[in-house]
PDB file of C-alpha atoms and ligand atoms in Angstrom:
ATOM      1  CA  MET A   1     114.114  66.864  27.809  1.00 38.00           C
ATOM      2  CA  SER A   2     113.924  69.363  30.610  1.00 39.00           C
ATOM      3  CA  HIS A   3     115.663  72.648  30.047  1.00 41.00           C
ATOM      4  CA  PRO A   4     117.693  74.118  32.825  1.00 38.00           C
ATOM      5  CA  SER A   5     115.668  76.899  34.362  1.00 40.00           C
ATOM      6  CA  LEU A   6     116.869  80.464  34.412  1.00 38.00           C
ATOM      7  CA  ALA A   7     117.685  79.938  38.060  1.00 40.00           C
ATOM      8  CA  GLU A   8     120.119  77.117  37.402  1.00 42.00           C
ATOM      9  CA  PRO A   9     123.417  78.959  36.995  1.00 45.00           C
ATOM     10  CA  VAL A  10     122.793  80.954  40.135  1.00 47.00           C
ATOM     11  CA  ARG A  11     121.763  77.886  42.081  1.00 48.00           C
ATOM     12  CA  ARG A  12     124.718  75.812  40.971  1.00 43.00           C
ATOM     13  CA  ARG A  13     127.114  78.552  41.913  1.00 49.00           C
ATOM     14  CA  ALA A  14     125.496  78.909  45.336  1.00 49.00           C
ATOM     15  CA  ARG A  15     125.884  75.198  45.928  1.00 47.00           C
ATOM     16  CA  LEU A  16     129.501  75.165  44.877  1.00 49.00           C
ATOM     17  CA  SER A  17     130.171  78.162  46.985  1.00 52.00           C
ATOM     18  CA  ALA A  18     128.592  76.635  50.078  1.00 53.00           C
ATOM     19  CA  ALA A  19     130.653  73.476  49.638  1.00 46.00           C
ATOM     20  CA  ALA A  20     133.808  75.488  49.079  1.00 50.00           C
ATOM     21  CA  LYS A  21     133.149  77.488  52.204  1.00 55.00           C
ATOM     22  CA  ARG A  22     132.710  74.337  54.245  1.00 44.00           C
ATOM     23  CA  ARG A  23     135.977  72.964  52.917  1.00 40.00           C
ATOM     24  CA  ALA A  24     137.618  76.203  53.891  1.00 44.00           C
ATOM     25  CA  GLY A  25     136.423  75.543  57.422  1.00 42.00           C
ATOM     26  CA  SER A  26     133.928  78.346  57.890  1.00 49.00           C
ATOM     27  CA  GLY A  27     133.211  77.110  61.387  1.00 55.00           C
ATOM     28  CA  GLY A  28     135.724  79.619  62.772  1.00 67.00           C
ATOM     29  CA  GLU A  29     135.001  82.820  64.629  1.00 80.00           C
ATOM     30  CA  PRO A  30     132.040  84.756  63.257  1.00 94.00           C
ATOM     31  CA  ILE A  31     132.970  88.012  61.578  1.00 97.00           C
ATOM     32  CA  LEU A  32     129.875  89.591  63.099  1.00 97.00           C
ATOM     33  CA  ALA A  33     128.094  88.579  66.293  1.00 97.00           C
ATOM     34  CA  ALA A  34     125.039  90.197  67.849  1.00 97.00           C
ATOM     35  CA  ARG A  35     123.926  89.284  71.355  1.00 97.00           C
ATOM     36  CA  ASN A  36     120.608  90.067  72.936  1.00 97.00           C
ATOM     37  CA  LEU A  37     119.993  93.219  70.917  1.00 98.00           C
ATOM     38  CA  VAL A  38     117.136  95.317  72.178  1.00 98.00           C
ATOM     39  CA  LYS A  39     115.799  98.343  70.368  1.00 98.00           C
ATOM     40  CA  SER A  40     112.653 100.403  70.821  1.00 97.00           C
ATOM     41  CA  TYR A  41     111.436 103.548  69.170  1.00 95.00           C
ATOM     42  CA  ARG A  42     109.623 106.233  71.071  1.00 91.00           C
ATOM     43  CA  LYS A  43     106.515 107.780  69.618  1.00 88.00           C
ATOM     44  CA  GLY A  44     105.638 110.578  72.017  1.00 90.00           C
ATOM     45  CA  ALA A  45     104.971 108.894  75.341  1.00 91.00           C
ATOM     46  CA  ILE A  46     104.653 105.464  73.775  1.00 93.00           C
ATOM     47  CA  GLU A  47     107.579 103.117  73.470  1.00 93.00           C
ATOM     48  CA  VAL A  48     107.389 100.736  70.530  1.00 94.00           C
ATOM     49  CA  PRO A  49     109.585  97.694  71.069  1.00 96.00           C
ATOM     50  CA  VAL A  50     111.076  96.439  67.788  1.00 97.00           C
ATOM     51  CA  LEU A  51     113.968  94.139  68.680  1.00 98.00           C
ATOM     52  CA  LYS A  52     113.514  92.187  71.913  1.00 97.00           C
ATOM     53  CA  GLY A  53     116.692  90.173  72.191  1.00 97.00           C
ATOM     54  CA  VAL A  54     118.229  89.385  68.831  1.00 98.00           C
ATOM     55  CA  ASP A  55     121.092  86.896  68.668  1.00 97.00           C
ATOM     56  CA  LEU A  56     122.871  86.459  65.368  1.00 97.00           C
ATOM     57  CA  ASP A  57     126.231  85.143  64.228  1.00 97.00           C
ATOM     58  CA  VAL A  58     127.470  85.738  60.708  1.00 97.00           C
ATOM     59  CA  GLY A  59     130.329  83.581  59.490  1.00 97.00           C
ATOM     60  CA  ARG A  60     133.247  85.019  57.567  1.00 97.00           C
ATOM     61  CA  GLY A  61     132.474  84.764  53.868  1.00 97.00           C
ATOM     62  CA  GLU A  62     128.888  83.800  54.509  1.00 97.00           C
ATOM     63  CA  PHE A  63     125.964  85.034  52.409  1.00 98.00           C
ATOM     64  CA  LEU A  64     123.072  85.258  54.853  1.00 97.00           C
ATOM     65  CA  SER A  65     119.507  86.376  54.193  1.00 97.00           C
ATOM     66  CA  ILE A  66     117.171  87.880  56.737  1.00 97.00           C
ATOM     67  CA  VAL A  67     113.463  87.549  56.040  1.00 97.00           C
ATOM     68  CA  GLY A  68     110.421  88.589  58.040  1.00 96.00           C
ATOM     69  CA  GLN A  69     107.185  90.509  57.715  1.00 94.00           C
ATOM     70  CA  SER A  70     107.129  94.183  56.927  1.00 94.00           C
ATOM     71  CA  GLY A  71     107.662  96.062  60.193  1.00 94.00           C
ATOM     72  CA  SER A  72     109.369  93.138  61.909  1.00 96.00           C
ATOM     73  CA  GLY A  73     112.543  95.174  62.398  1.00 97.00           C
ATOM     74  CA  LYS A  74     114.774  93.976  59.559  1.00 97.00           C
ATOM     75  CA  SER A  75     115.966  97.453  58.604  1.00 97.00           C
ATOM     76  CA  THR A  76     116.370  98.364  62.250  1.00 97.00           C
ATOM     77  CA  LEU A  77     118.602  95.324  62.770  1.00 98.00           C
ATOM     78  CA  LEU A  78     120.660  96.106  59.675  1.00 97.00           C
ATOM     79  CA  HIS A  79     121.143  99.689  60.849  1.00 96.00           C
ATOM     80  CA  LEU A  80     122.425  98.431  64.197  1.00 97.00           C
ATOM     81  CA  LEU A  81     124.774  95.931  62.530  1.00 97.00           C
ATOM     82  CA  GLY A  82     126.074  98.741  60.331  1.00 96.00           C
ATOM     83  CA  THR A  83     126.546 101.134  63.279  1.00 95.00           C
ATOM     84  CA  LEU A  84     124.105 103.631  61.789  1.00 94.00           C
ATOM     85  CA  ASP A  85     122.200 103.410  65.040  1.00 93.00           C
ATOM     86  CA  ALA A  86     122.934 102.016  68.511  1.00 94.00           C
ATOM     87  CA  PRO A  87     120.930  99.375  70.396  1.00 96.00           C
ATOM     88  CA  ASP A  88     119.274 100.147  73.732  1.00 97.00           C
ATOM     89  CA  ALA A  89     120.866  97.014  75.131  1.00 97.00           C
ATOM     90  CA  GLY A  90     122.935  94.096  73.933  1.00 98.00           C
ATOM     91  CA  GLU A  91     126.232  93.852  72.173  1.00 98.00           C
ATOM     92  CA  ILE A  92     127.591  93.723  68.628  1.00 98.00           C
ATOM     93  CA  ARG A  93     131.065  92.461  67.849  1.00 97.00           C
ATOM     94  CA  PHE A  94     132.699  92.884  64.451  1.00 97.00           C
ATOM     95  CA  GLU A  95     136.020  91.150  63.832  1.00 94.00           C
ATOM     96  CA  ASP A  96     135.927  90.348  67.542  1.00 89.00           C
ATOM     97  CA  ARG A  97     135.803  93.983  68.540  1.00 94.00           C
ATOM     98  CA  ARG A  98     132.823  95.519  70.224  1.00 96.00           C
ATOM     99  CA  ILE A  99     131.322  98.170  67.924  1.00 96.00           C
ATOM    100  CA  ASP A 100     127.918  99.048  69.371  1.00 95.00           C
ATOM    101  CA  ASN A 101     129.207 101.269  72.154  1.00 92.00           C
ATOM    102  CA  LEU A 102     131.997 103.101  70.344  1.00 93.00           C
ATOM    103  CA  PRO A 103     132.052 106.892  70.279  1.00 93.00           C
ATOM    104  CA  SER A 104     130.427 108.160  67.108  1.00 89.00           C
ATOM    105  CA  ARG A 105     133.712 108.972  65.307  1.00 90.00           C
ATOM    106  CA  ALA A 106     135.021 105.476  65.901  1.00 92.00           C
ATOM    107  CA  ARG A 107     131.732 103.994  64.752  1.00 92.00           C
ATOM    108  CA  ASP A 108     131.930 106.077  61.579  1.00 91.00           C
ATOM    109  CA  ALA A 109     135.466 104.803  61.044  1.00 91.00           C
ATOM    110  CA  VAL A 110     134.409 101.155  61.391  1.00 93.00           C
ATOM    111  CA  ARG A 111     131.581 101.718  58.947  1.00 92.00           C
ATOM    112  CA  ASN A 112     133.613 103.679  56.424  1.00 90.00           C
ATOM    113  CA  GLN A 113     136.514 101.248  56.410  1.00 92.00           C
ATOM    114  CA  HIS A 114     134.893  97.853  56.757  1.00 95.00           C
ATOM    115  CA  VAL A 115     131.185  97.945  55.988  1.00 96.00           C
ATOM    116  CA  GLY A 116     129.415  98.585  52.694  1.00 96.00           C
ATOM    117  CA  MET A 117     125.684  99.256  52.591  1.00 97.00           C
ATOM    118  CA  ILE A 118     123.131  99.157  49.807  1.00 97.00           C
ATOM    119  CA  PHE A 119     119.429  99.942  49.919  1.00 96.00           C
ATOM    120  CA  GLN A 120     116.189  99.371  48.053  1.00 95.00           C
ATOM    121  CA  PHE A 121     116.148 102.886  46.603  1.00 95.00           C
ATOM    122  CA  TYR A 122     119.877 103.103  45.863  1.00 96.00           C
ATOM    123  CA  HIS A 123     120.371 106.527  47.516  1.00 96.00           C
ATOM    124  CA  LEU A 124     122.535 107.846  44.706  1.00 97.00           C
ATOM    125  CA  LEU A 125     123.086 111.582  44.578  1.00 97.00           C
ATOM    126  CA  PRO A 126     121.019 112.790  41.595  1.00 97.00           C
ATOM    127  CA  GLU A 127     123.339 115.606  40.512  1.00 97.00           C
ATOM    128  CA  LEU A 128     126.442 113.402  40.370  1.00 97.00           C
ATOM    129  CA  THR A 129     127.506 111.051  37.595  1.00 98.00           C
ATOM    130  CA  THR A 130     127.946 107.346  38.232  1.00 98.00           C
ATOM    131  CA  LEU A 131     131.699 107.834  38.628  1.00 98.00           C
ATOM    132  CA  GLU A 132     131.246 110.787  40.996  1.00 97.00           C
ATOM    133  CA  ASN A 133     128.717 108.853  43.075  1.00 98.00           C
ATOM    134  CA  VAL A 134     131.266 106.075  43.525  1.00 97.00           C
ATOM    135  CA  LEU A 135     133.956 108.626  44.382  1.00 96.00           C
ATOM    136  CA  ALA A 136     131.785 110.407  46.949  1.00 94.00           C
ATOM    137  CA  PRO A 137     132.628 108.149  49.927  1.00 91.00           C
ATOM    138  CA  ARG A 138     136.324 108.656  49.221  1.00 90.00           C
ATOM    139  CA  MET A 139     135.877 112.397  49.135  1.00 89.00           C
ATOM    140  CA  ILE A 140     134.039 112.314  52.448  1.00 87.00           C
ATOM    141  CA  ALA A 141     136.581 109.975  54.060  1.00 85.00           C
ATOM    142  CA  ASP A 142     139.624 111.922  52.857  1.00 86.00           C
ATOM    143  CA  GLY A 143     138.508 115.514  53.089  1.00 88.00           C
ATOM    144  CA  VAL A 144     138.924 117.796  50.087  1.00 90.00           C
ATOM    145  CA  LEU A 145     142.686 118.419  50.137  1.00 92.00           C
ATOM    146  CA  ARG A 146     143.787 114.861  50.649  1.00 94.00           C
ATOM    147  CA  TYR A 147     141.167 113.679  48.189  1.00 92.00           C
ATOM    148  CA  TRP A 148     142.491 115.942  45.432  1.00 93.00           C
ATOM    149  CA  ARG A 149     146.056 114.856  46.084  1.00 95.00           C
ATOM    150  CA  ARG A 150     145.045 111.205  45.661  1.00 95.00           C
ATOM    151  CA  ARG A 151     142.370 111.785  43.060  1.00 94.00           C
ATOM    152  CA  ARG A 152     144.068 109.811  40.313  1.00 96.00           C
ATOM    153  CA  GLU A 153     144.280 106.739  42.563  1.00 95.00           C
ATOM    154  CA  HIS A 154     140.671 107.168  43.692  1.00 95.00           C
ATOM    155  CA  VAL A 155     139.429 107.443  40.113  1.00 97.00           C
ATOM    156  CA  ALA A 156     141.330 104.290  39.153  1.00 97.00           C
ATOM    157  CA  ASP A 157     139.783 102.429  42.119  1.00 96.00           C
ATOM    158  CA  ALA A 158     136.309 103.703  41.278  1.00 97.00           C
ATOM    159  CA  LYS A 159     136.660 102.630  37.646  1.00 98.00           C
ATOM    160  CA  GLU A 160     137.830  99.230  38.784  1.00 97.00           C
ATOM    161  CA  VAL A 161     134.758  98.590  40.944  1.00 97.00           C
ATOM    162  CA  LEU A 162     132.495  99.989  38.241  1.00 98.00           C
ATOM    163  CA  GLU A 163     133.997  97.520  35.826  1.00 97.00           C
ATOM    164  CA  LEU A 164     133.451  94.754  38.358  1.00 96.00           C
ATOM    165  CA  VAL A 165     129.723  95.532  38.463  1.00 97.00           C
ATOM    166  CA  GLY A 166     129.495  95.907  34.681  1.00 97.00           C
ATOM    167  CA  LEU A 167     129.044  99.670  34.478  1.00 97.00           C
ATOM    168  CA  SER A 168     132.170 100.824  32.658  1.00 97.00           C
ATOM    169  CA  HIS A 169     129.963 102.147  29.873  1.00 97.00           C
ATOM    170  CA  ARG A 170     127.926 104.367  32.206  1.00 97.00           C
ATOM    171  CA  LEU A 171     130.603 106.409  33.979  1.00 98.00           C
ATOM    172  CA  GLU A 172     129.285 109.820  32.940  1.00 98.00           C
ATOM    173  CA  HIS A 173     125.576 109.057  33.258  1.00 98.00           C
ATOM    174  CA  LYS A 174     123.462 110.649  35.977  1.00 98.00           C
ATOM    175  CA  PRO A 175     121.177 108.361  38.011  1.00 98.00           C
ATOM    176  CA  ARG A 176     118.064 109.491  36.087  1.00 97.00           C
ATOM    177  CA  GLU A 177     119.745 108.227  32.910  1.00 98.00           C
ATOM    178  CA  LEU A 178     120.236 104.760  34.385  1.00 98.00           C
ATOM    179  CA  SER A 179     117.843 101.822  34.684  1.00 97.00           C
ATOM    180  CA  GLY A 180     116.912 100.508  38.122  1.00 97.00           C
ATOM    181  CA  GLY A 181     119.337  97.613  37.806  1.00 97.00           C
ATOM    182  CA  GLU A 182     122.106  99.974  36.740  1.00 98.00           C
ATOM    183  CA  MET A 183     121.411 102.284  39.675  1.00 98.00           C
ATOM    184  CA  GLN A 184     121.721  99.336  42.049  1.00 97.00           C
ATOM    185  CA  ARG A 185     124.965  98.314  40.340  1.00 98.00           C
ATOM    186  CA  ALA A 186     126.265 101.852  40.822  1.00 98.00           C
ATOM    187  CA  ALA A 187     125.262 101.703  44.496  1.00 98.00           C
ATOM    188  CA  ILE A 188     127.031  98.359  44.838  1.00 98.00           C
ATOM    189  CA  ALA A 189     130.158  99.833  43.240  1.00 98.00           C
ATOM    190  CA  ARG A 190     129.981 102.758  45.666  1.00 97.00           C
ATOM    191  CA  SER A 191     129.667 100.353  48.591  1.00 97.00           C
ATOM    192  CA  LEU A 192     132.759  98.451  47.411  1.00 96.00           C
ATOM    193  CA  VAL A 193     135.149 101.303  46.811  1.00 94.00           C
ATOM    194  CA  ALA A 194     136.487 101.222  50.369  1.00 91.00           C
ATOM    195  CA  ARG A 195     137.039  97.448  50.030  1.00 93.00           C
ATOM    196  CA  PRO A 196     134.713  96.437  52.855  1.00 96.00           C
ATOM    197  CA  THR A 197     134.742  92.937  54.323  1.00 97.00           C
ATOM    198  CA  LEU A 198     131.022  93.106  55.145  1.00 98.00           C
ATOM    199  CA  LEU A 199     128.163  94.177  52.887  1.00 98.00           C
ATOM    200  CA  LEU A 200     124.756  94.934  54.381  1.00 98.00           C
ATOM    201  CA  ALA A 201     121.979  94.968  51.806  1.00 98.00           C
ATOM    202  CA  ASP A 202     118.468  96.158  52.703  1.00 98.00           C
ATOM    203  CA  GLU A 203     116.001  94.785  50.130  1.00 97.00           C
ATOM    204  CA  PRO A 204     118.443  95.413  47.273  1.00 97.00           C
ATOM    205  CA  THR A 205     116.058  93.893  44.717  1.00 97.00           C
ATOM    206  CA  GLY A 206     112.880  95.288  46.259  1.00 95.00           C
ATOM    207  CA  ASN A 207     112.395  97.868  43.528  1.00 95.00           C
ATOM    208  CA  LEU A 208     113.471  95.698  40.595  1.00 96.00           C
ATOM    209  CA  ASP A 209     111.610  93.232  38.431  1.00 95.00           C
ATOM    210  CA  GLN A 210     112.347  89.543  38.894  1.00 95.00           C
ATOM    211  CA  LYS A 211     114.855  89.168  36.072  1.00 96.00           C
ATOM    212  CA  ILE A 212     116.909  92.186  37.094  1.00 97.00           C
ATOM    213  CA  GLY A 213     116.620  91.148  40.729  1.00 96.00           C
ATOM    214  CA  ARG A 214     118.193  87.811  39.848  1.00 97.00           C
ATOM    215  CA  GLU A 215     121.000  89.600  38.029  1.00 97.00           C
ATOM    216  CA  ILE A 216     121.710  91.673  41.110  1.00 97.00           C
ATOM    217  CA  LEU A 217     121.677  88.527  43.248  1.00 97.00           C
ATOM    218  CA  ALA A 218     124.094  86.856  40.831  1.00 97.00           C
ATOM    219  CA  LEU A 219     126.386  89.881  41.103  1.00 97.00           C
ATOM    220  CA  LEU A 220     126.266  89.719  44.904  1.00 98.00           C
ATOM    221  CA  GLN A 221     127.009  85.986  44.779  1.00 97.00           C
ATOM    222  CA  SER A 222     130.003  86.539  42.546  1.00 97.00           C
ATOM    223  CA  LEU A 223     131.327  89.250  44.897  1.00 97.00           C
ATOM    224  CA  ASN A 224     130.736  86.939  47.837  1.00 98.00           C
ATOM    225  CA  GLU A 225     132.862  84.287  46.172  1.00 97.00           C
ATOM    226  CA  SER A 226     135.542  86.253  44.343  1.00 94.00           C
ATOM    227  CA  ARG A 227     136.231  88.705  47.180  1.00 93.00           C
ATOM    228  CA  ASN A 228     135.135  86.541  50.085  1.00 95.00           C
ATOM    229  CA  LEU A 229     132.760  89.379  50.864  1.00 97.00           C
ATOM    230  CA  THR A 230     130.470  88.552  53.782  1.00 98.00           C
ATOM    231  CA  ILE A 231     126.918  89.585  52.894  1.00 98.00           C
ATOM    232  CA  VAL A 232     123.844  90.062  55.047  1.00 98.00           C
ATOM    233  CA  MET A 233     120.826  90.660  52.823  1.00 98.00           C
ATOM    234  CA  VAL A 234     117.343  91.564  53.936  1.00 98.00           C
ATOM    235  CA  THR A 235     114.807  90.407  51.385  1.00 96.00           C
ATOM    236  CA  HIS A 236     111.109  89.822  50.871  1.00 88.00           C
ATOM    237  CA  ASP A 237     111.817  87.412  48.062  1.00 92.00           C
ATOM    238  CA  GLN A 238     111.858  83.823  49.323  1.00 93.00           C
ATOM    239  CA  ALA A 239     113.169  82.517  46.007  1.00 94.00           C
ATOM    240  CA  LEU A 240     116.200  84.801  46.200  1.00 95.00           C
ATOM    241  CA  ALA A 241     116.734  84.038  49.876  1.00 97.00           C
ATOM    242  CA  ARG A 242     116.873  80.348  49.066  1.00 96.00           C
ATOM    243  CA  GLU A 243     119.845  80.999  46.782  1.00 96.00           C
ATOM    244  CA  THR A 244     121.935  82.242  49.696  1.00 97.00           C
ATOM    245  CA  ASP A 245     123.876  80.164  52.228  1.00 97.00           C
ATOM    246  CA  ARG A 246     121.429  80.538  55.097  1.00 96.00           C
ATOM    247  CA  ILE A 247     118.114  82.165  55.938  1.00 96.00           C
ATOM    248  CA  VAL A 248     117.080  83.526  59.297  1.00 96.00           C
ATOM    249  CA  ARG A 249     113.649  84.914  60.050  1.00 96.00           C
ATOM    250  CA  LEU A 250     112.926  87.890  62.224  1.00 97.00           C
ATOM    251  CA  ALA A 251     109.640  87.596  64.106  1.00 95.00           C
ATOM    252  CA  GLU A 252     108.296  88.918  67.400  1.00 95.00           C
ATOM    253  CA  GLY A 253     111.467  90.908  67.850  1.00 96.00           C
ATOM    254  CA  ARG A 254     113.726  87.882  67.754  1.00 96.00           C
ATOM    255  CA  VAL A 255     115.642  85.814  65.250  1.00 95.00           C
ATOM    256  CA  GLU A 256     114.291  82.345  64.678  1.00 90.00           C
ATOM    257  CA  GLN A 257     117.431  80.324  64.157  1.00 66.00           C
ATOM    258  CA  ASN A 258     117.268  77.683  61.442  1.00 60.00           C
ATOM    259  CA  ALA A 259     113.699  78.619  60.674  1.00 53.00           C
ATOM    260  CA  GLU A 260     114.389  77.794  57.075  1.00 52.00           C
ATOM    261  CA  CYS A 261     117.227  76.428  55.099  1.00 50.00           C
ATOM    262  CA  GLY A 262     119.299  78.114  52.459  1.00 51.00           C
ATOM    263  CA  MET A 263     121.494  76.135  50.111  1.00 50.00           C
ATOM    264  CA  ARG A 264     124.161  75.447  52.675  1.00 48.00           C
ATOM    265  CA  ASN A 265     121.795  73.547  54.927  1.00 46.00           C
ATOM    266  CA  ALA A 266     119.878  71.961  52.074  1.00 45.00           C
ATOM    267  CA  GLU A 267     122.804  69.893  50.873  1.00 42.00           C
TER     268      GLU A 267
HETATM  269  P1  LIG B   1     111.199  96.216  58.423  1.00 85.91           P
HETATM  270  O1  LIG B   1     112.459  96.690  57.789  1.00 85.91           O
HETATM  271  O2  LIG B   1     111.232  94.788  58.856  1.00 85.91           O
HETATM  272  O3  LIG B   1     109.990  96.483  57.568  1.00 85.91           O
HETATM  273  P2  LIG B   1     111.697  98.360  60.315  1.00 85.91           P
HETATM  274  O4  LIG B   1     112.934  97.990  61.004  1.00 85.91           O
HETATM  275  O5  LIG B   1     111.788  99.406  59.251  1.00 85.91           O
HETATM  276  O6  LIG B   1     110.968  97.050  59.769  1.00 85.91           O
HETATM  277  O7  LIG B   1     110.644  98.894  61.378  1.00 85.91           O
HETATM  278  C1  LIG B   1     110.264  98.148  62.505  1.00 85.91           C
HETATM  279  C2  LIG B   1     109.259  98.935  63.321  1.00 85.91           C
HETATM  280  O8  LIG B   1     109.869 100.086  63.864  1.00 85.91           O
HETATM  281  C3  LIG B   1     108.072  99.458  62.521  1.00 85.91           C
HETATM  282  O9  LIG B   1     106.938  99.376  63.321  1.00 85.91           O
HETATM  283  C4  LIG B   1     108.422 100.895  62.238  1.00 85.91           C
HETATM  284  O10 LIG B   1     107.277 101.675  62.106  1.00 85.91           O
HETATM  285  C5  LIG B   1     109.215 101.264  63.470  1.00 85.91           C
HETATM  286  N1  LIG B   1     110.261 102.273  63.176  1.00 85.91           N
HETATM  287  C6  LIG B   1     111.293 102.104  62.341  1.00 85.91           C
HETATM  288  N2  LIG B   1     112.100 103.189  62.318  1.00 85.91           N
HETATM  289  C7  LIG B   1     111.540 104.072  63.177  1.00 85.91           C
HETATM  290  C8  LIG B   1     111.886 105.385  63.627  1.00 85.91           C
HETATM  291  N3  LIG B   1     112.979 106.001  63.191  1.00 85.91           N
HETATM  292  N4  LIG B   1     111.067 105.983  64.523  1.00 85.91           N
HETATM  293  C9  LIG B   1     109.965 105.371  64.989  1.00 85.91           C
HETATM  294  N5  LIG B   1     109.597 104.124  64.621  1.00 85.91           N
HETATM  295  C10 LIG B   1     110.350 103.486  63.732  1.00 85.91           C
HETATM  296 MG1  LIG B   2     112.843  97.543  55.968  1.00 85.91          MG
END
């Protein structure tokens, strides 16, 4: 009698994926490990503590969600993990290499080569087409001369990731000619073009309606599985968080371990 809910395909895939990851022995070294991260912002003479000792391990191939109230420091934590900002104290290791205290060029290199990032408001460049937006990180990484020499290869790579996210029919569209879901797909393609091993997603469905949000989650899940892409996703949406392998909650400047269970723990 009962019809499978819209959520079913996503849920089933998440379950399979969690089981597959366990079989693969995901208990190995974490790909990303944060220890005792402390971060404050200064507002004039006042120091506002945001992170007060965050510990977090992310397993290779894991799809982790971070939840927590607005202002609890989720974006701050993601920025630190992605080397966009440095902690005041503590340590971050990526692939067993310390990344929080690298000189800025080396930090940029880690980020450009290994880490993809997507955001709630996509951050696409409005004057560029979808294809050009996806090519932009390559242009920046290569510099103009080298980029032009390898342009054919870059374009082929960009088209490949755009196909992967289902946007082959929107290559020449500007962001304003795309729907919200399409803009996020374009941003995901852009984040993938350097073939990162880690994707950091800050409220990637926060500006999308529920149906499109689920589609974006399904896309992230398929990338997590097909490319063994490790994903850390900040989200407000408990229902989406529950579809991931594990949920951690940020509160009072710390991570509450095992505060809630994602699919991996629910089995
Ligand atoms: P969340 O993403 O969980 O909503 P954020 O990490 O964006 O939280 O922010 C955590 C706290 O830090 C908030 O109180 C916010 O106002 C403050 N904050 C964030 N970024 C800055 C900044 N660049 N300068 C000063 N305060 C900031
Ligand atoms: Mg935020």
